[in-house]
PDB file of C-alpha atoms and ligand atoms in Angstrom:
ATOM      1  CA  SER A   1     123.798  59.570 -13.517  1.00 39.00           C
ATOM      2  CA  ASP A   2     124.380  57.336 -16.957  1.00 46.00           C
ATOM      3  CA  ALA A   3     128.088  56.278 -16.671  1.00 43.00           C
ATOM      4  CA  ARG A   4     128.321  55.454 -20.268  1.00 42.00           C
ATOM      5  CA  ALA A   5     129.245  58.800 -21.255  1.00 41.00           C
ATOM      6  CA  LEU A   6     129.920  62.107 -19.642  1.00 42.00           C
ATOM      7  CA  VAL A   7     127.520  64.830 -18.767  1.00 44.00           C
ATOM      8  CA  PRO A   8     127.687  67.983 -21.020  1.00 51.00           C
ATOM      9  CA  ARG A   9     129.603  70.893 -19.463  1.00 68.00           C
ATOM     10  CA  SER A  10     131.096  72.144 -22.322  1.00 83.00           C
ATOM     11  CA  PRO A  11     131.436  76.043 -22.850  1.00 90.00           C
ATOM     12  CA  ILE A  12     131.244  75.003 -26.557  1.00 92.00           C
ATOM     13  CA  ALA A  13     127.201  74.882 -26.208  1.00 90.00           C
ATOM     14  CA  GLU A  14     127.216  78.689 -25.641  1.00 90.00           C
ATOM     15  CA  LEU A  15     129.122  79.250 -28.918  1.00 93.00           C
ATOM     16  CA  ILE A  16     126.467  76.866 -30.759  1.00 93.00           C
ATOM     17  CA  GLN A  17     123.699  78.906 -29.246  1.00 90.00           C
ATOM     18  CA  GLY A  18     125.097  82.045 -30.754  1.00 92.00           C
ATOM     19  CA  GLY A  19     125.515  80.756 -34.091  1.00 93.00           C
ATOM     20  CA  PHE A  20     129.441  80.894 -33.665  1.00 95.00           C
ATOM     21  CA  SER A  21     129.402  84.320 -34.048  1.00 94.00           C
ATOM     22  CA  PRO A  22     131.524  86.223 -34.920  1.00 93.00           C
ATOM     23  CA  TRP A  23     133.885  83.301 -35.614  1.00 93.00           C
ATOM     24  CA  LEU A  24     132.049  81.552 -38.683  1.00 93.00           C
ATOM     25  CA  ASP A  25     130.178  84.986 -39.668  1.00 85.00           C
ATOM     26  CA  GLU A  26     131.741  85.055 -43.267  1.00 84.00           C
ATOM     27  CA  ARG A  27     132.060  81.259 -43.606  1.00 90.00           C
ATOM     28  CA  HIS A  28     129.881  78.612 -45.261  1.00 92.00           C
ATOM     29  CA  VAL A  29     129.385  75.454 -43.403  1.00 97.00           C
ATOM     30  CA  GLU A  30     128.348  72.293 -45.100  1.00 98.00           C
ATOM     31  CA  ARG A  31     129.965  69.394 -43.193  1.00 98.00           C
ATOM     32  CA  ALA A  32     130.800  69.515 -39.367  1.00 98.00           C
ATOM     33  CA  LEU A  33     132.430  66.995 -37.110  1.00 98.00           C
ATOM     34  CA  ASP A  34     131.999  66.674 -33.334  1.00 98.00           C
ATOM     35  CA  LEU A  35     135.227  64.602 -32.522  1.00 98.00           C
ATOM     36  CA  CYS A  36     135.362  62.829 -29.047  1.00 96.00           C
ATOM     37  CA  THR A  37     131.384  63.330 -29.210  1.00 96.00           C
ATOM     38  CA  GLY A  38     130.575  61.267 -26.032  1.00 93.00           C
ATOM     39  CA  SER A  39     126.903  61.354 -25.667  1.00 92.00           C
ATOM     40  CA  GLY A  40     126.647  63.518 -29.015  1.00 95.00           C
ATOM     41  CA  CYS A  41     125.543  66.610 -27.269  1.00 93.00           C
ATOM     42  CA  ILE A  42     127.928  68.963 -29.209  1.00 95.00           C
ATOM     43  CA  GLY A  43     127.045  67.728 -32.502  1.00 96.00           C
ATOM     44  CA  ILE A  44     123.453  67.176 -32.146  1.00 95.00           C
ATOM     45  CA  ALA A  45     123.166  70.784 -30.869  1.00 93.00           C
ATOM     46  CA  MET A  46     125.155  71.934 -33.927  1.00 95.00           C
ATOM     47  CA  ALA A  47     122.793  69.831 -36.073  1.00 95.00           C
ATOM     48  CA  ALA A  48     119.589  71.092 -34.338  1.00 93.00           C
ATOM     49  CA  HIS A  49     120.697  74.851 -34.663  1.00 93.00           C
ATOM     50  CA  ASN A  50     121.461  74.495 -38.451  1.00 95.00           C
ATOM     51  CA  PRO A  51     119.369  72.648 -40.397  1.00 96.00           C
ATOM     52  CA  ASP A  52     121.205  72.732 -43.632  1.00 96.00           C
ATOM     53  CA  TRP A  53     124.582  71.312 -41.728  1.00 97.00           C
ATOM     54  CA  GLN A  54     125.541  67.742 -42.074  1.00 98.00           C
ATOM     55  CA  VAL A  55     127.280  66.585 -39.090  1.00 98.00           C
ATOM     56  CA  ASP A  56     129.184  63.676 -38.242  1.00 98.00           C
ATOM     57  CA  LEU A  57     129.743  62.463 -34.462  1.00 98.00           C
ATOM     58  CA  ALA A  58     132.980  60.413 -33.718  1.00 98.00           C
ATOM     59  CA  ASP A  59     134.171  58.409 -30.512  1.00 97.00           C
ATOM     60  CA  VAL A  60     136.269  55.524 -30.078  1.00 96.00           C
ATOM     61  CA  SER A  61     133.949  54.185 -27.013  1.00 95.00           C
ATOM     62  CA  ASP A  62     131.026  51.609 -28.257  1.00 96.00           C
ATOM     63  CA  GLU A  63     129.329  52.706 -24.868  1.00 94.00           C
ATOM     64  CA  ALA A  64     129.428  56.500 -26.033  1.00 95.00           C
ATOM     65  CA  LEU A  65     128.215  55.594 -29.566  1.00 97.00           C
ATOM     66  CA  ALA A  66     125.034  53.758 -28.162  1.00 96.00           C
ATOM     67  CA  LEU A  67     124.195  56.636 -26.175  1.00 95.00           C
ATOM     68  CA  ALA A  68     124.592  59.490 -29.002  1.00 96.00           C
ATOM     69  CA  ARG A  69     122.687  57.050 -31.277  1.00 97.00           C
ATOM     70  CA  GLU A  70     120.014  57.099 -28.642  1.00 96.00           C
ATOM     71  CA  ASN A  71     120.427  61.117 -28.298  1.00 94.00           C
ATOM     72  CA  VAL A  72     120.227  61.672 -32.013  1.00 95.00           C
ATOM     73  CA  GLU A  73     116.956  59.571 -32.557  1.00 94.00           C
ATOM     74  CA  PHE A  74     115.815  61.432 -29.702  1.00 92.00           C
ATOM     75  CA  GLN A  75     116.496  64.660 -30.968  1.00 92.00           C
ATOM     76  CA  ASP A  76     115.199  63.680 -34.551  1.00 92.00           C
ATOM     77  CA  VAL A  77     118.503  64.803 -36.684  1.00 95.00           C
ATOM     78  CA  GLY A  78     119.044  61.196 -38.061  1.00 96.00           C
ATOM     79  CA  ASP A  79     118.491  62.110 -41.516  1.00 98.00           C
ATOM     80  CA  ARG A  80     121.547  64.928 -41.217  1.00 98.00           C
ATOM     81  CA  VAL A  81     123.806  62.964 -38.768  1.00 98.00           C
ATOM     82  CA  GLU A  82     126.125  60.170 -38.766  1.00 98.00           C
ATOM     83  CA  VAL A  83     127.747  58.192 -35.659  1.00 98.00           C
ATOM     84  CA  ILE A  84     130.938  57.034 -36.604  1.00 98.00           C
ATOM     85  CA  ARG A  85     133.370  54.777 -34.232  1.00 98.00           C
ATOM     86  CA  SER A  86     136.477  56.488 -34.990  1.00 98.00           C
ATOM     87  CA  ASP A  87     140.130  56.565 -32.859  1.00 97.00           C
ATOM     88  CA  LEU A  88     140.297  60.274 -33.516  1.00 97.00           C
ATOM     89  CA  PHE A  89     140.525  60.809 -37.278  1.00 98.00           C
ATOM     90  CA  ALA A  90     141.473  57.088 -38.062  1.00 98.00           C
ATOM     91  CA  GLY A  91     137.962  55.782 -39.040  1.00 98.00           C
ATOM     92  CA  LEU A  92     137.671  59.252 -41.122  1.00 98.00           C
ATOM     93  CA  ALA A  93     139.811  58.834 -43.991  1.00 97.00           C
ATOM     94  CA  GLY A  94     138.885  61.180 -46.585  1.00 97.00           C
ATOM     95  CA  ARG A  95     136.214  62.883 -44.941  1.00 98.00           C
ATOM     96  CA  ARG A  96     136.629  66.850 -44.942  1.00 98.00           C
ATOM     97  CA  TYR A  97     134.963  69.391 -42.781  1.00 98.00           C
ATOM     98  CA  ASP A  98     134.048  73.070 -43.020  1.00 98.00           C
ATOM     99  CA  LEU A  99     134.025  73.006 -38.971  1.00 98.00           C
ATOM    100  CA  ILE A 100     135.614  70.443 -36.696  1.00 98.00           C
ATOM    101  CA  VAL A 101     134.928  70.932 -32.779  1.00 98.00           C
ATOM    102  CA  SER A 102     136.054  68.747 -30.315  1.00 97.00           C
ATOM    103  CA  ASN A 103     136.021  68.474 -26.550  1.00 94.00           C
ATOM    104  CA  PRO A 104     138.636  65.783 -25.901  1.00 93.00           C
ATOM    105  CA  PRO A 105     139.949  64.174 -22.594  1.00 86.00           C
ATOM    106  CA  TYR A 106     142.104  66.971 -21.312  1.00 76.00           C
ATOM    107  CA  VAL A 107     142.015  66.062 -17.812  1.00 71.00           C
ATOM    108  CA  THR A 108     145.669  65.730 -16.106  1.00 71.00           C
ATOM    109  CA  GLU A 109     146.665  62.501 -14.211  1.00 73.00           C
ATOM    110  CA  GLN A 110     146.709  64.593 -11.147  1.00 75.00           C
ATOM    111  CA  GLU A 111     143.743  66.334 -11.500  1.00 73.00           C
ATOM    112  CA  PHE A 112     142.040  63.317 -12.137  1.00 73.00           C
ATOM    113  CA  ALA A 113     143.148  61.936  -8.879  1.00 77.00           C
ATOM    114  CA  ALA A 114     141.971  65.135  -7.334  1.00 77.00           C
ATOM    115  CA  LEU A 115     138.248  65.071  -8.830  1.00 75.00           C
ATOM    116  CA  PRO A 116     135.217  64.615  -6.446  1.00 75.00           C
ATOM    117  CA  ALA A 117     133.885  61.376  -6.098  1.00 73.00           C
ATOM    118  CA  GLU A 118     130.708  61.978  -8.835  1.00 71.00           C
ATOM    119  CA  TYR A 119     133.308  61.730 -11.591  1.00 69.00           C
ATOM    120  CA  SER A 120     134.714  58.419 -10.434  1.00 65.00           C
ATOM    121  CA  HIS A 121     131.690  57.119 -12.031  1.00 62.00           C
ATOM    122  CA  GLU A 122     132.254  58.564 -15.621  1.00 62.00           C
ATOM    123  CA  PRO A 123     134.992  56.404 -17.669  1.00 58.00           C
ATOM    124  CA  LYS A 124     138.462  57.516 -17.312  1.00 60.00           C
ATOM    125  CA  LEU A 125     138.860  57.317 -20.880  1.00 57.00           C
ATOM    126  CA  GLY A 126     136.821  60.175 -21.238  1.00 60.00           C
ATOM    127  CA  LEU A 127     138.816  62.221 -19.151  1.00 62.00           C
ATOM    128  CA  THR A 128     142.428  62.147 -18.654  1.00 65.00           C
ATOM    129  CA  ALA A 129     144.984  62.868 -21.476  1.00 70.00           C
ATOM    130  CA  GLY A 130     148.779  62.445 -19.844  1.00 74.00           C
ATOM    131  CA  ALA A 131     150.679  64.692 -17.489  1.00 78.00           C
ATOM    132  CA  ASP A 132     149.787  68.214 -18.966  1.00 81.00           C
ATOM    133  CA  GLY A 133     146.327  67.086 -20.656  1.00 83.00           C
ATOM    134  CA  LEU A 134     147.516  67.693 -24.279  1.00 93.00           C
ATOM    135  CA  ASP A 135     147.709  64.320 -25.702  1.00 90.00           C
ATOM    136  CA  PHE A 136     144.507  64.414 -27.256  1.00 94.00           C
ATOM    137  CA  ALA A 137     144.678  67.976 -28.703  1.00 96.00           C
ATOM    138  CA  LEU A 138     148.396  67.602 -29.990  1.00 96.00           C
ATOM    139  CA  ARG A 139     147.064  64.721 -31.917  1.00 96.00           C
ATOM    140  CA  ILE A 140     144.167  66.569 -33.432  1.00 98.00           C
ATOM    141  CA  LEU A 141     146.566  69.730 -34.101  1.00 98.00           C
ATOM    142  CA  VAL A 142     148.913  67.351 -36.105  1.00 98.00           C
ATOM    143  CA  GLN A 143     145.641  65.477 -37.847  1.00 98.00           C
ATOM    144  CA  ALA A 144     143.060  68.105 -38.194  1.00 98.00           C
ATOM    145  CA  PRO A 145     144.435  69.925 -41.591  1.00 98.00           C
ATOM    146  CA  GLU A 146     144.044  66.413 -43.560  1.00 98.00           C
ATOM    147  CA  HIS A 147     140.178  66.537 -42.588  1.00 98.00           C
ATOM    148  CA  LEU A 148     139.182  70.312 -43.063  1.00 98.00           C
ATOM    149  CA  THR A 149     138.405  72.068 -46.138  1.00 98.00           C
ATOM    150  CA  ASP A 150     140.561  75.060 -47.443  1.00 97.00           C
ATOM    151  CA  ASP A 151     138.499  77.472 -45.613  1.00 96.00           C
ATOM    152  CA  GLY A 152     138.012  75.358 -42.552  1.00 97.00           C
ATOM    153  CA  VAL A 153     138.153  75.982 -38.977  1.00 97.00           C
ATOM    154  CA  LEU A 154     139.345  74.049 -35.995  1.00 98.00           C
ATOM    155  CA  ILE A 155     137.723  74.582 -32.365  1.00 98.00           C
ATOM    156  CA  VAL A 156     139.250  72.665 -29.535  1.00 97.00           C
ATOM    157  CA  GLU A 157     138.307  72.595 -25.515  1.00 95.00           C
ATOM    158  CA  VAL A 158     141.448  72.113 -23.433  1.00 94.00           C
ATOM    159  CA  GLY A 159     140.215  73.946 -20.263  1.00 92.00           C
ATOM    160  CA  GLU A 160     143.292  74.534 -17.651  1.00 90.00           C
ATOM    161  CA  SER A 161     145.797  73.058 -19.924  1.00 92.00           C
ATOM    162  CA  GLU A 162     145.445  76.300 -22.102  1.00 95.00           C
ATOM    163  CA  ARG A 163     148.562  77.780 -20.346  1.00 95.00           C
ATOM    164  CA  ALA A 164     150.732  74.381 -21.092  1.00 94.00           C
ATOM    165  CA  LEU A 165     149.497  74.434 -24.539  1.00 96.00           C
ATOM    166  CA  VAL A 166     150.643  78.038 -25.184  1.00 97.00           C
ATOM    167  CA  ALA A 167     154.069  77.357 -23.503  1.00 96.00           C
ATOM    168  CA  LEU A 168     154.514  74.297 -25.856  1.00 95.00           C
ATOM    169  CA  LEU A 169     153.520  76.163 -29.061  1.00 97.00           C
ATOM    170  CA  PRO A 170     153.970  79.961 -28.495  1.00 97.00           C
ATOM    171  CA  GLN A 171     154.399  80.785 -32.452  1.00 96.00           C
ATOM    172  CA  ILE A 172     150.782  79.564 -32.832  1.00 97.00           C
ATOM    173  CA  PRO A 173     148.366  82.022 -33.248  1.00 97.00           C
ATOM    174  CA  PHE A 174     145.332  80.360 -31.133  1.00 97.00           C
ATOM    175  CA  ASN A 175     142.302  82.411 -30.879  1.00 97.00           C
ATOM    176  CA  TRP A 176     140.838  81.908 -27.356  1.00 97.00           C
ATOM    177  CA  ILE A 177     137.459  82.173 -27.225  1.00 96.00           C
ATOM    178  CA  GLU A 178     135.711  84.717 -24.607  1.00 94.00           C
ATOM    179  CA  PHE A 179     132.509  83.297 -23.444  1.00 92.00           C
ATOM    180  CA  ALA A 180     129.834  85.076 -21.048  1.00 88.00           C
ATOM    181  CA  VAL A 181     131.738  83.915 -17.950  1.00 88.00           C
ATOM    182  CA  GLY A 182     135.092  84.718 -19.326  1.00 89.00           C
ATOM    183  CA  GLN A 183     137.668  82.532 -21.038  1.00 89.00           C
ATOM    184  CA  MET A 184     137.396  78.726 -20.742  1.00 93.00           C
ATOM    185  CA  GLY A 185     140.384  77.105 -22.341  1.00 95.00           C
ATOM    186  CA  VAL A 186     138.373  77.143 -25.845  1.00 97.00           C
ATOM    187  CA  PHE A 187     140.730  77.850 -28.846  1.00 98.00           C
ATOM    188  CA  LEU A 188     140.018  78.519 -32.807  1.00 98.00           C
ATOM    189  CA  LEU A 189     142.536  78.227 -35.631  1.00 98.00           C
ATOM    190  CA  ASP A 190     141.852  78.167 -39.386  1.00 97.00           C
ATOM    191  CA  ARG A 191     143.304  75.416 -41.573  1.00 98.00           C
ATOM    192  CA  ALA A 192     145.910  77.886 -42.846  1.00 97.00           C
ATOM    193  CA  ASP A 193     147.315  78.435 -39.394  1.00 98.00           C
ATOM    194  CA  LEU A 194     147.541  74.760 -38.681  1.00 98.00           C
ATOM    195  CA  VAL A 195     149.496  74.323 -42.281  1.00 98.00           C
ATOM    196  CA  THR A 196     151.516  77.259 -41.874  1.00 98.00           C
ATOM    197  CA  HIS A 197     153.027  76.062 -38.508  1.00 98.00           C
ATOM    198  CA  ALA A 198     152.724  72.294 -39.275  1.00 98.00           C
ATOM    199  CA  ALA A 199     156.340  71.536 -38.848  1.00 97.00           C
ATOM    200  CA  ALA A 200     156.460  72.890 -35.457  1.00 97.00           C
ATOM    201  CA  ILE A 201     153.395  71.103 -34.118  1.00 97.00           C
ATOM    202  CA  ARG A 202     154.814  67.991 -35.645  1.00 97.00           C
ATOM    203  CA  ALA A 203     157.965  68.620 -33.944  1.00 96.00           C
ATOM    204  CA  VAL A 204     156.293  68.954 -30.371  1.00 95.00           C
ATOM    205  CA  ALA A 205     154.010  65.972 -30.708  1.00 93.00           C
ATOM    206  CA  ALA A 206     156.863  63.766 -31.725  1.00 92.00           C
ATOM    207  CA  ARG A 207     158.935  64.750 -28.600  1.00 89.00           C
ATOM    208  CA  ARG A 208     156.309  63.390 -26.774  1.00 80.00           C
ATOM    209  CA  GLY A 209     156.351  60.044 -28.549  1.00 65.00           C
TER     210      GLY A 209
HETATM  211  C1  SAM B 301     135.429  65.269 -22.573  1.00 66.00           C
HETATM  212  S1  SAM B 301     134.599  63.952 -23.322  1.00 66.00           S
HETATM  213  C2  SAM B 301     133.577  64.748 -24.039  1.00 66.00           C
HETATM  214  C3  SAM B 301     132.261  64.378 -24.356  1.00 66.00           C
HETATM  215  C4  SAM B 301     131.402  65.542 -25.399  1.00 66.00           C
HETATM  216  N1  SAM B 301     132.104  65.791 -26.365  1.00 66.00           N
HETATM  217  C5  SAM B 301     131.017  66.492 -24.366  1.00 66.00           C
HETATM  218  O1  SAM B 301     131.255  67.750 -24.649  1.00 66.00           O
HETATM  219  O2  SAM B 301     130.456  66.433 -23.618  1.00 66.00           O
HETATM  220  C6  SAM B 301     135.636  62.952 -23.965  1.00 66.00           C
HETATM  221  C7  SAM B 301     135.288  61.818 -25.096  1.00 66.00           C
HETATM  222  O3  SAM B 301     136.401  61.447 -25.835  1.00 66.00           O
HETATM  223  C8  SAM B 301     136.587  60.201 -25.998  1.00 66.00           C
HETATM  224  N2  SAM B 301     137.204  59.633 -26.726  1.00 66.00           N
HETATM  225  C9  SAM B 301     138.603  59.025 -25.972  1.00 66.00           C
HETATM  226  N3  SAM B 301     139.599  58.830 -26.404  1.00 66.00           N
HETATM  227  C10 SAM B 301     139.367  58.826 -27.805  1.00 66.00           C
HETATM  228  C11 SAM B 301     139.884  58.553 -28.941  1.00 66.00           C
HETATM  229  N4  SAM B 301     141.127  58.056 -29.286  1.00 66.00           N
HETATM  230  N5  SAM B 301     139.308  58.843 -30.172  1.00 66.00           N
HETATM  231  C12 SAM B 301     138.066  59.341 -29.867  1.00 66.00           C
HETATM  232  N6  SAM B 301     137.303  59.602 -29.041  1.00 66.00           N
HETATM  233  C13 SAM B 301     137.747  59.445 -27.747  1.00 66.00           C
HETATM  234  C14 SAM B 301     135.342  59.602 -24.806  1.00 66.00           C
HETATM  235  O4  SAM B 301     135.151  58.128 -25.447  1.00 66.00           O
HETATM  236  C15 SAM B 301     134.486  60.317 -24.331  1.00 66.00           C
HETATM  237  O5  SAM B 301     133.537  60.528 -25.003  1.00 66.00           O
END
């Protein structure tokens, strides 16, 4: 296996194949972002399935970005896909998207210690996210409104950390997406919901330091 970035295992691939139905049915997407893109598989699949979308791929890891660039070239979507080095949204100032999709690191320290040996080949940066796995998801919830268009939508995979997230923010109307195999810890939120609950999200994120 290639140790530079993660092998794609995200259920988000199923969403892309189904055209994000019914979630995006009434919406017009021009620009989309794959945040924490790794090998680029999610963003490249979005570009391949939607010939009129412009897609940015962002990651903080130079090795991941190098692999993403190779895959962009291999899939021949380079005319509509930009690969950007960014610590979450830090390198995306002024950019707004109709759709932000992210499969950020969400494995807890405890889960990481218990993972089978195959995972030890993958960079730890790509997997762990604090005691409850929510370090990245909370930062994304705080920062996403600034990078979404008014009708924009945020989709984030948090896996097993779903319960911890609902416990931290019970008032947020997370839409937990149903996949063929059931619920997989992937939520969808409208920008409007993020704005309505911005104070609560900020308070929870701030408490974690
Ligand atoms: C779970 S992997 C997801 C990879 C890919 N999206 C997928 O579904 O296969 C998490 C990715 O987040 C990246 N990452 C970690 N910290 C980051 C940060 N602060 N900003 C942006 N990306 C980050 C890692 O380099 C890794 O590629």
